[in-house]
PDB file of C-alpha atoms in Angstrom:
ATOM      1  CA  MET A   1     153.076  44.087  81.235  1.00 41.00           C
ATOM      2  CA  ASP A   2     154.252  47.728  81.736  1.00 51.00           C
ATOM      3  CA  GLY A   3     152.510  50.921  80.597  1.00 57.00           C
ATOM      4  CA  ALA A   4     154.473  51.173  77.386  1.00 59.00           C
ATOM      5  CA  ALA A   5     153.534  47.581  76.446  1.00 57.00           C
ATOM      6  CA  ASP A   6     149.903  48.366  77.192  1.00 69.00           C
ATOM      7  CA  ARG A   7     150.007  51.317  74.900  1.00 78.00           C
ATOM      8  CA  LEU A   8     151.320  49.234  72.032  1.00 83.00           C
ATOM      9  CA  ALA A   9     148.952  46.299  72.548  1.00 78.00           C
ATOM     10  CA  PRO A  10     146.220  47.551  70.085  1.00 77.00           C
ATOM     11  CA  VAL A  11     148.757  47.834  67.235  1.00 85.00           C
ATOM     12  CA  LEU A  12     151.484  45.256  67.678  1.00 87.00           C
ATOM     13  CA  ARG A  13     150.352  41.681  66.904  1.00 87.00           C
ATOM     14  CA  PRO A  14     151.831  38.629  65.196  1.00 90.00           C
ATOM     15  CA  VAL A  15     152.023  39.129  61.431  1.00 87.00           C
ATOM     16  CA  ARG A  16     150.875  36.548  58.872  1.00 80.00           C
ATOM     17  CA  ALA A  17     153.357  34.276  57.190  1.00 73.00           C
ATOM     18  CA  GLY A  18     154.304  35.520  53.743  1.00 72.00           C
ATOM     19  CA  ASN A  19     153.805  39.260  54.434  1.00 76.00           C
ATOM     20  CA  GLY A  20     156.030  39.589  57.486  1.00 86.00           C
ATOM     21  CA  PHE A  21     158.032  42.576  56.274  1.00 88.00           C
ATOM     22  CA  GLU A  22     155.102  44.561  54.886  1.00 83.00           C
ATOM     23  CA  GLU A  23     152.793  43.951  57.902  1.00 86.00           C
ATOM     24  CA  ALA A  24     155.578  44.626  60.424  1.00 89.00           C
ATOM     25  CA  LEU A  25     156.326  47.896  58.659  1.00 89.00           C
ATOM     26  CA  GLU A  26     152.675  48.887  58.708  1.00 84.00           C
ATOM     27  CA  GLN A  27     152.369  48.223  62.436  1.00 88.00           C
ATOM     28  CA  ILE A  28     155.524  50.022  63.498  1.00 91.00           C
ATOM     29  CA  LEU A  29     154.533  52.973  61.272  1.00 88.00           C
ATOM     30  CA  GLN A  30     151.189  53.103  63.159  1.00 86.00           C
ATOM     31  CA  VAL A  31     153.092  53.190  66.418  1.00 90.00           C
ATOM     32  CA  VAL A  32     155.079  56.195  65.264  1.00 88.00           C
ATOM     33  CA  ARG A  33     152.165  58.053  63.528  1.00 85.00           C
ATOM     34  CA  LEU A  34     149.822  57.535  66.488  1.00 86.00           C
ATOM     35  CA  GLY A  35     152.397  58.810  68.961  1.00 87.00           C
ATOM     36  CA  LEU A  36     152.262  55.581  71.004  1.00 89.00           C
ATOM     37  CA  VAL A  37     155.961  56.098  71.503  1.00 90.00           C
ATOM     38  CA  PRO A  38     156.460  59.876  71.815  1.00 89.00           C
ATOM     39  CA  GLN A  39     158.979  61.741  69.716  1.00 89.00           C
ATOM     40  CA  GLY A  40     162.450  61.461  71.317  1.00 91.00           C
ATOM     41  CA  GLU A  41     161.666  58.275  73.106  1.00 93.00           C
ATOM     42  CA  ARG A  42     162.910  54.781  72.408  1.00 94.00           C
ATOM     43  CA  LEU A  43     161.026  51.990  70.655  1.00 94.00           C
ATOM     44  CA  PRO A  44     160.911  48.631  72.494  1.00 93.00           C
ATOM     45  CA  ALA A  45     164.072  46.539  72.185  1.00 92.00           C
ATOM     46  CA  GLU A  46     164.555  44.579  68.992  1.00 93.00           C
ATOM     47  CA  ARG A  47     164.088  41.248  70.748  1.00 93.00           C
ATOM     48  CA  GLU A  48     160.742  42.395  72.254  1.00 93.00           C
ATOM     49  CA  LEU A  49     159.522  43.830  68.906  1.00 94.00           C
ATOM     50  CA  ALA A  50     160.504  40.666  67.076  1.00 94.00           C
ATOM     51  CA  GLU A  51     158.781  38.495  69.608  1.00 93.00           C
ATOM     52  CA  ARG A  52     155.584  40.450  69.562  1.00 92.00           C
ATOM     53  CA  LEU A  53     155.465  40.565  65.787  1.00 93.00           C
ATOM     54  CA  GLN A  54     156.754  37.011  65.512  1.00 93.00           C
ATOM     55  CA  ILE A  55     159.311  37.837  62.893  1.00 92.00           C
ATOM     56  CA  SER A  56     163.078  37.329  62.711  1.00 93.00           C
ATOM     57  CA  ARG A  57     165.490  39.942  63.942  1.00 92.00           C
ATOM     58  CA  VAL A  58     166.801  40.218  60.374  1.00 93.00           C
ATOM     59  CA  THR A  59     163.339  41.118  59.082  1.00 92.00           C
ATOM     60  CA  LEU A  60     162.824  43.594  61.853  1.00 93.00           C
ATOM     61  CA  ARG A  61     166.163  45.310  61.110  1.00 93.00           C
ATOM     62  CA  GLU A  62     165.116  45.663  57.514  1.00 92.00           C
ATOM     63  CA  VAL A  63     161.887  47.384  58.687  1.00 92.00           C
ATOM     64  CA  LEU A  64     163.777  49.730  61.027  1.00 94.00           C
ATOM     65  CA  LYS A  65     166.213  50.586  58.193  1.00 92.00           C
ATOM     66  CA  VAL A  66     163.299  51.745  56.005  1.00 90.00           C
ATOM     67  CA  LEU A  67     161.908  53.863  58.850  1.00 90.00           C
ATOM     68  CA  GLN A  68     165.407  55.321  59.398  1.00 90.00           C
ATOM     69  CA  ASP A  69     165.844  56.114  55.665  1.00 88.00           C
ATOM     70  CA  GLU A  70     162.462  57.912  55.823  1.00 84.00           C
ATOM     71  CA  GLY A  71     163.650  60.033  58.661  1.00 87.00           C
ATOM     72  CA  LEU A  72     161.098  58.700  61.160  1.00 88.00           C
ATOM     73  CA  VAL A  73     163.438  56.977  63.594  1.00 92.00           C
ATOM     74  CA  GLU A  74     167.179  57.092  64.377  1.00 93.00           C
ATOM     75  CA  SER A  75     169.589  54.514  65.773  1.00 92.00           C
ATOM     76  CA  ARG A  76     171.792  55.349  68.718  1.00 91.00           C
ATOM     77  CA  ARG A  77     174.691  53.265  69.973  1.00 88.00           C
ATOM     78  CA  GLY A  78     175.974  52.706  73.483  1.00 84.00           C
ATOM     79  CA  ARG A  79     174.614  51.579  76.824  1.00 82.00           C
ATOM     80  CA  TYR A  80     171.486  53.742  76.454  1.00 83.00           C
ATOM     81  CA  GLY A  81     171.132  53.206  72.752  1.00 87.00           C
ATOM     82  CA  GLY A  82     168.421  51.693  70.656  1.00 92.00           C
ATOM     83  CA  THR A  83     165.993  52.989  68.032  1.00 94.00           C
ATOM     84  CA  PHE A  84     164.371  56.258  68.907  1.00 95.00           C
ATOM     85  CA  VAL A  85     161.473  58.131  67.287  1.00 93.00           C
ATOM     86  CA  ARG A  86     162.882  61.272  65.786  1.00 90.00           C
ATOM     87  CA  VAL A  87     161.785  64.685  67.012  1.00 86.00           C
ATOM     88  CA  ARG A  88     160.356  66.402  64.001  1.00 77.00           C
ATOM     89  CA  THR A  89     160.366  70.181  63.854  1.00 68.00           C
ATOM     90  CA  ASP A  90     159.041  70.471  60.396  1.00 60.00           C
ATOM     91  CA  SER A  91     155.382  70.388  59.484  1.00 61.00           C
ATOM     92  CA  PRO A  92     153.566  69.663  56.180  1.00 59.00           C
ATOM     93  CA  ASP A  93     152.975  72.694  54.014  1.00 60.00           C
ATOM     94  CA  GLU A  94     149.580  73.639  52.685  1.00 59.00           C
ATOM     95  CA  ALA A  95     150.035  71.851  49.404  1.00 66.00           C
ATOM     96  CA  GLU A  96     151.011  68.590  51.190  1.00 64.00           C
ATOM     97  CA  LEU A  97     147.989  68.805  53.412  1.00 62.00           C
ATOM     98  CA  ARG A  98     145.701  69.235  50.388  1.00 66.00           C
ATOM     99  CA  ARG A  99     147.297  66.210  48.779  1.00 69.00           C
ATOM    100  CA  ARG A 100     146.606  64.133  51.869  1.00 65.00           C
ATOM    101  CA  VAL A 101     142.889  65.140  51.734  1.00 66.00           C
ATOM    102  CA  GLY A 102     142.735  64.550  48.041  1.00 68.00           C
ATOM    103  CA  ARG A 103     143.964  60.951  48.440  1.00 65.00           C
ATOM    104  CA  THR A 104     141.434  60.177  51.173  1.00 73.00           C
ATOM    105  CA  ASP A 105     137.793  59.166  51.171  1.00 84.00           C
ATOM    106  CA  VAL A 106     136.948  61.377  54.137  1.00 86.00           C
ATOM    107  CA  GLU A 107     133.324  60.167  54.505  1.00 90.00           C
ATOM    108  CA  ASP A 108     134.385  56.521  54.457  1.00 92.00           C
ATOM    109  CA  ILE A 109     136.968  57.088  57.235  1.00 93.00           C
ATOM    110  CA  LEU A 110     134.569  59.104  59.406  1.00 93.00           C
ATOM    111  CA  ARG A 111     131.790  56.515  59.120  1.00 94.00           C
ATOM    112  CA  PHE A 112     134.050  53.600  59.806  1.00 96.00           C
ATOM    113  CA  ARG A 113     135.572  55.404  62.778  1.00 96.00           C
ATOM    114  CA  GLU A 114     132.066  56.005  64.216  1.00 96.00           C
ATOM    115  CA  VAL A 115     131.084  52.368  63.791  1.00 97.00           C
ATOM    116  CA  LEU A 116     134.238  51.156  65.589  1.00 97.00           C
ATOM    117  CA  GLU A 117     134.171  53.755  68.431  1.00 97.00           C
ATOM    118  CA  VAL A 118     130.498  53.427  69.181  1.00 97.00           C
ATOM    119  CA  GLY A 119     130.799  49.652  69.161  1.00 97.00           C
ATOM    120  CA  ALA A 120     133.855  49.683  71.461  1.00 97.00           C
ATOM    121  CA  ALA A 121     132.129  52.070  73.988  1.00 97.00           C
ATOM    122  CA  GLY A 122     129.098  49.800  74.091  1.00 97.00           C
ATOM    123  CA  LEU A 123     131.118  46.617  74.516  1.00 97.00           C
ATOM    124  CA  CYS A 124     133.126  48.092  77.365  1.00 97.00           C
ATOM    125  CA  ALA A 125     130.085  49.236  79.199  1.00 97.00           C
ATOM    126  CA  ALA A 126     128.042  46.075  78.534  1.00 97.00           C
ATOM    127  CA  HIS A 127     130.743  43.582  79.472  1.00 95.00           C
ATOM    128  CA  GLY A 128     132.216  45.610  82.339  1.00 95.00           C
ATOM    129  CA  LEU A 129     135.803  46.290  83.208  1.00 96.00           C
ATOM    130  CA  THR A 130     138.046  44.720  85.896  1.00 96.00           C
ATOM    131  CA  ASP A 131     139.424  47.060  88.562  1.00 97.00           C
ATOM    132  CA  ASP A 132     142.782  47.245  86.703  1.00 95.00           C
ATOM    133  CA  GLN A 133     141.074  48.022  83.412  1.00 96.00           C
ATOM    134  CA  ALA A 134     138.867  50.719  84.959  1.00 97.00           C
ATOM    135  CA  GLU A 135     142.048  52.277  86.481  1.00 96.00           C
ATOM    136  CA  ARG A 136     143.687  52.262  83.089  1.00 94.00           C
ATOM    137  CA  LEU A 137     140.663  54.103  81.560  1.00 96.00           C
ATOM    138  CA  ARG A 138     140.623  56.679  84.331  1.00 97.00           C
ATOM    139  CA  ALA A 139     144.333  57.198  83.964  1.00 95.00           C
ATOM    140  CA  ALA A 140     144.027  57.765  80.193  1.00 94.00           C
ATOM    141  CA  LEU A 141     141.256  60.239  80.795  1.00 96.00           C
ATOM    142  CA  ALA A 142     143.282  62.093  83.457  1.00 96.00           C
ATOM    143  CA  ALA A 143     146.296  62.250  81.045  1.00 93.00           C
ATOM    144  CA  THR A 144     144.125  64.202  78.569  1.00 93.00           C
ATOM    145  CA  GLN A 145     143.030  66.600  81.206  1.00 89.00           C
ATOM    146  CA  ASP A 146     146.598  67.360  82.343  1.00 81.00           C
ATOM    147  CA  ALA A 147     148.068  67.394  78.813  1.00 84.00           C
ATOM    148  CA  PRO A 148     150.018  70.397  77.541  1.00 85.00           C
ATOM    149  CA  LEU A 149     148.384  71.729  74.406  1.00 82.00           C
ATOM    150  CA  ALA A 150     151.169  70.477  72.226  1.00 81.00           C
ATOM    151  CA  ASP A 151     150.783  66.958  73.525  1.00 85.00           C
ATOM    152  CA  TYR A 152     146.937  66.868  73.678  1.00 88.00           C
ATOM    153  CA  ARG A 153     146.236  65.011  70.464  1.00 88.00           C
ATOM    154  CA  ARG A 154     148.638  62.201  71.301  1.00 89.00           C
ATOM    155  CA  ARG A 155     147.069  61.656  74.674  1.00 91.00           C
ATOM    156  CA  ASP A 156     143.592  61.986  73.187  1.00 93.00           C
ATOM    157  CA  THR A 157     144.562  59.226  70.791  1.00 93.00           C
ATOM    158  CA  LEU A 158     145.790  57.024  73.643  1.00 93.00           C
ATOM    159  CA  LEU A 159     142.436  57.458  75.440  1.00 95.00           C
ATOM    160  CA  HIS A 160     140.487  56.283  72.432  1.00 96.00           C
ATOM    161  CA  LEU A 161     142.941  53.426  71.757  1.00 95.00           C
ATOM    162  CA  THR A 162     142.606  52.365  75.359  1.00 95.00           C
ATOM    163  CA  LEU A 163     138.802  52.126  75.005  1.00 96.00           C
ATOM    164  CA  ALA A 164     139.185  50.157  71.829  1.00 95.00           C
ATOM    165  CA  GLU A 165     141.550  47.695  73.422  1.00 94.00           C
ATOM    166  CA  LEU A 166     139.334  47.315  76.498  1.00 95.00           C
ATOM    167  CA  SER A 167     136.466  46.305  74.268  1.00 95.00           C
ATOM    168  CA  GLY A 168     137.848  42.799  74.390  1.00 93.00           C
ATOM    169  CA  SER A 169     138.128  42.497  70.633  1.00 94.00           C
ATOM    170  CA  PRO A 170     141.765  42.538  69.308  1.00 91.00           C
ATOM    171  CA  SER A 171     140.389  42.763  65.744  1.00 92.00           C
ATOM    172  CA  LEU A 172     138.372  45.899  66.578  1.00 95.00           C
ATOM    173  CA  ALA A 173     141.381  47.442  68.339  1.00 93.00           C
ATOM    174  CA  ALA A 174     143.632  46.789  65.375  1.00 90.00           C
ATOM    175  CA  GLN A 175     141.178  48.221  62.849  1.00 93.00           C
ATOM    176  CA  TYR A 176     140.634  51.285  65.115  1.00 95.00           C
ATOM    177  CA  ALA A 177     144.393  51.846  65.357  1.00 93.00           C
ATOM    178  CA  ALA A 178     144.582  51.948  61.543  1.00 91.00           C
ATOM    179  CA  VAL A 179     141.606  54.271  61.022  1.00 93.00           C
ATOM    180  CA  ARG A 180     142.798  56.546  63.844  1.00 93.00           C
ATOM    181  CA  ALA A 181     146.085  57.111  62.139  1.00 90.00           C
ATOM    182  CA  ARG A 182     144.133  58.300  59.054  1.00 89.00           C
ATOM    183  CA  VAL A 183     141.859  60.500  61.201  1.00 91.00           C
ATOM    184  CA  ASN A 184     144.960  62.144  62.741  1.00 88.00           C
ATOM    185  CA  ASP A 185     146.255  62.952  59.270  1.00 84.00           C
ATOM    186  CA  LEU A 186     142.997  64.781  58.606  1.00 86.00           C
ATOM    187  CA  LEU A 187     143.095  66.529  61.986  1.00 85.00           C
ATOM    188  CA  ASP A 188     146.523  67.870  61.053  1.00 80.00           C
ATOM    189  CA  CYS A 189     144.780  69.860  58.324  1.00 79.00           C
ATOM    190  CA  ILE A 190     142.486  71.923  60.643  1.00 77.00           C
ATOM    191  CA  PRO A 191     143.184  74.581  63.286  1.00 73.00           C
ATOM    192  CA  LEU A 192     143.138  73.878  67.025  1.00 70.00           C
ATOM    193  CA  LEU A 193     139.995  75.233  68.543  1.00 76.00           C
ATOM    194  CA  VAL A 194     140.059  75.640  72.328  1.00 77.00           C
ATOM    195  CA  ARG A 195     136.290  75.718  72.595  1.00 75.00           C
ATOM    196  CA  ASN A 196     136.147  72.443  70.708  1.00 80.00           C
ATOM    197  CA  LEU A 197     138.674  70.881  73.103  1.00 85.00           C
ATOM    198  CA  GLU A 198     136.711  71.965  76.074  1.00 86.00           C
ATOM    199  CA  HIS A 199     133.584  70.341  74.702  1.00 87.00           C
ATOM    200  CA  SER A 200     135.577  67.303  73.764  1.00 89.00           C
ATOM    201  CA  GLN A 201     136.822  66.882  77.317  1.00 92.00           C
ATOM    202  CA  THR A 202     133.334  67.214  78.745  1.00 93.00           C
ATOM    203  CA  GLN A 203     132.281  64.368  76.369  1.00 94.00           C
ATOM    204  CA  HIS A 204     135.288  62.276  77.411  1.00 96.00           C
ATOM    205  CA  GLY A 205     134.275  62.609  81.027  1.00 96.00           C
ATOM    206  CA  ALA A 206     130.731  61.629  80.299  1.00 97.00           C
ATOM    207  CA  LEU A 207     131.896  58.697  78.179  1.00 97.00           C
ATOM    208  CA  VAL A 208     134.139  57.227  80.823  1.00 97.00           C
ATOM    209  CA  GLU A 209     131.475  57.684  83.465  1.00 97.00           C
ATOM    210  CA  ALA A 210     128.917  55.840  81.373  1.00 98.00           C
ATOM    211  CA  VAL A 211     131.376  52.976  80.662  1.00 98.00           C
ATOM    212  CA  LEU A 212     132.314  52.601  84.309  1.00 97.00           C
ATOM    213  CA  GLU A 213     128.600  52.628  85.373  1.00 97.00           C
ATOM    214  CA  GLY A 214     127.811  49.886  82.817  1.00 97.00           C
ATOM    215  CA  ASP A 215     125.464  52.117  80.890  1.00 97.00           C
ATOM    216  CA  ALA A 216     125.928  50.706  77.365  1.00 97.00           C
ATOM    217  CA  ASP A 217     123.248  52.834  75.711  1.00 97.00           C
ATOM    218  CA  GLY A 218     124.599  55.963  77.296  1.00 97.00           C
ATOM    219  CA  ALA A 219     128.178  55.160  76.358  1.00 97.00           C
ATOM    220  CA  ARG A 220     127.217  54.546  72.703  1.00 97.00           C
ATOM    221  CA  GLU A 221     125.185  57.751  72.531  1.00 96.00           C
ATOM    222  CA  VAL A 222     128.008  59.920  74.024  1.00 96.00           C
ATOM    223  CA  MET A 223     130.560  58.365  71.634  1.00 96.00           C
ATOM    224  CA  ARG A 224     128.216  58.863  68.664  1.00 95.00           C
ATOM    225  CA  GLU A 225     127.834  62.503  69.495  1.00 93.00           C
ATOM    226  CA  HIS A 226     131.568  62.804  70.025  1.00 94.00           C
ATOM    227  CA  CYS A 227     132.379  61.293  66.602  1.00 94.00           C
ATOM    228  CA  CYS A 228     129.708  63.458  64.928  1.00 92.00           C
ATOM    229  CA  GLY A 229     131.319  66.588  66.379  1.00 89.00           C
ATOM    230  CA  THR A 230     134.761  65.647  64.919  1.00 89.00           C
ATOM    231  CA  ALA A 231     133.085  64.761  61.572  1.00 90.00           C
ATOM    232  CA  ALA A 232     131.343  68.185  61.468  1.00 86.00           C
ATOM    233  CA  LEU A 233     134.600  70.035  62.068  1.00 84.00           C
ATOM    234  CA  LEU A 234     136.507  68.065  59.417  1.00 85.00           C
ATOM    235  CA  ARG A 235     133.724  68.450  56.853  1.00 82.00           C
ATOM    236  CA  GLY A 236     133.483  72.191  57.501  1.00 77.00           C
ATOM    237  CA  PHE A 237     137.245  72.888  57.202  1.00 78.00           C
ATOM    238  CA  LEU A 238     138.156  70.392  54.550  1.00 77.00           C
ATOM    239  CA  SER A 239     135.353  71.401  52.133  1.00 68.00           C
ATOM    240  CA  GLY A 240     136.983  74.758  51.589  1.00 48.00           C
ATOM    241  CA  PRO A 241     140.499  76.163  51.090  1.00 42.00           C
ATOM    242  CA  ALA A 242     143.114  74.621  53.309  1.00 39.00           C
ATOM    243  CA  GLU A 243     144.038  76.541  56.446  1.00 39.00           C
ATOM    244  CA  PRO A 244     147.495  78.168  56.089  1.00 38.00           C
ATOM    245  CA  ALA A 245     150.206  76.119  57.772  1.00 35.00           C
ATOM    246  CA  ALA A 246     151.200  79.023  60.035  1.00 34.00           C
ATOM    247  CA  ARG A 247     147.724  79.142  61.557  1.00 37.00           C
ATOM    248  CA  ARG A 248     147.260  75.433  62.100  1.00 38.00           C
ATOM    249  CA  GLY A 249     147.356  73.611  65.370  1.00 41.00           C
ATOM    250  CA  ASP A 250     147.157  70.031  66.413  1.00 42.00           C
ATOM    251  CA  GLY A 251     143.499  69.163  66.097  1.00 48.00           C
ATOM    252  CA  ALA A 252     142.176  66.727  68.657  1.00 55.00           C
ATOM    253  CA  ARG A 253     139.228  64.537  69.449  1.00 61.00           C
TER     254      ARG A 253
END
């Protein structure tokens, strides 16, 4: 399985009979919203997507047509064609950001995220990782350290998704992918704070070290502190007036 397939593993899974269209749409939307396929890059081929979701090519094309109509993907023909995630230059205005927050139970999302993340960290450390899994985790951490500021949140998301997947529980990984997409919507609403990112990276390093050393208690504690830091920022910013769109950045953690 190549790196792209690994990135999609926490999200793409066989759908249940009877809700094939809806569940496939949900999963591919998560792939796009989480940045698992970066803007401007191609989604897996239709045959691969259909096989992984266990749906017909007809149903898959209906899903892709909806995403294209919504301006999220575009179809290109030719030898190097396929379905590509659109590069989006627009950003939500202040009113749209406030609507997002107004439709969201922030406390519920933050608490559920903490439960999933702390659990995943503990499981990874307690059960141990193979050499290949440990290398995947180190590579995901290194990618956040080398990330350009504009791409940091996407790579941060991939690090956390990698940890969830390596927990060994596909159900946990799937639930985390869903909640992380909602957390990212909230992070869009707050400014980028360089000091916060520096602290976040220190915590990432300590977390990966604890996991690789098999220190389950330490991994859970670092992750709990990490989630609490994110929660504090979101509560602080979202309890008052929205940050003007011109001053926002891509929040991360």
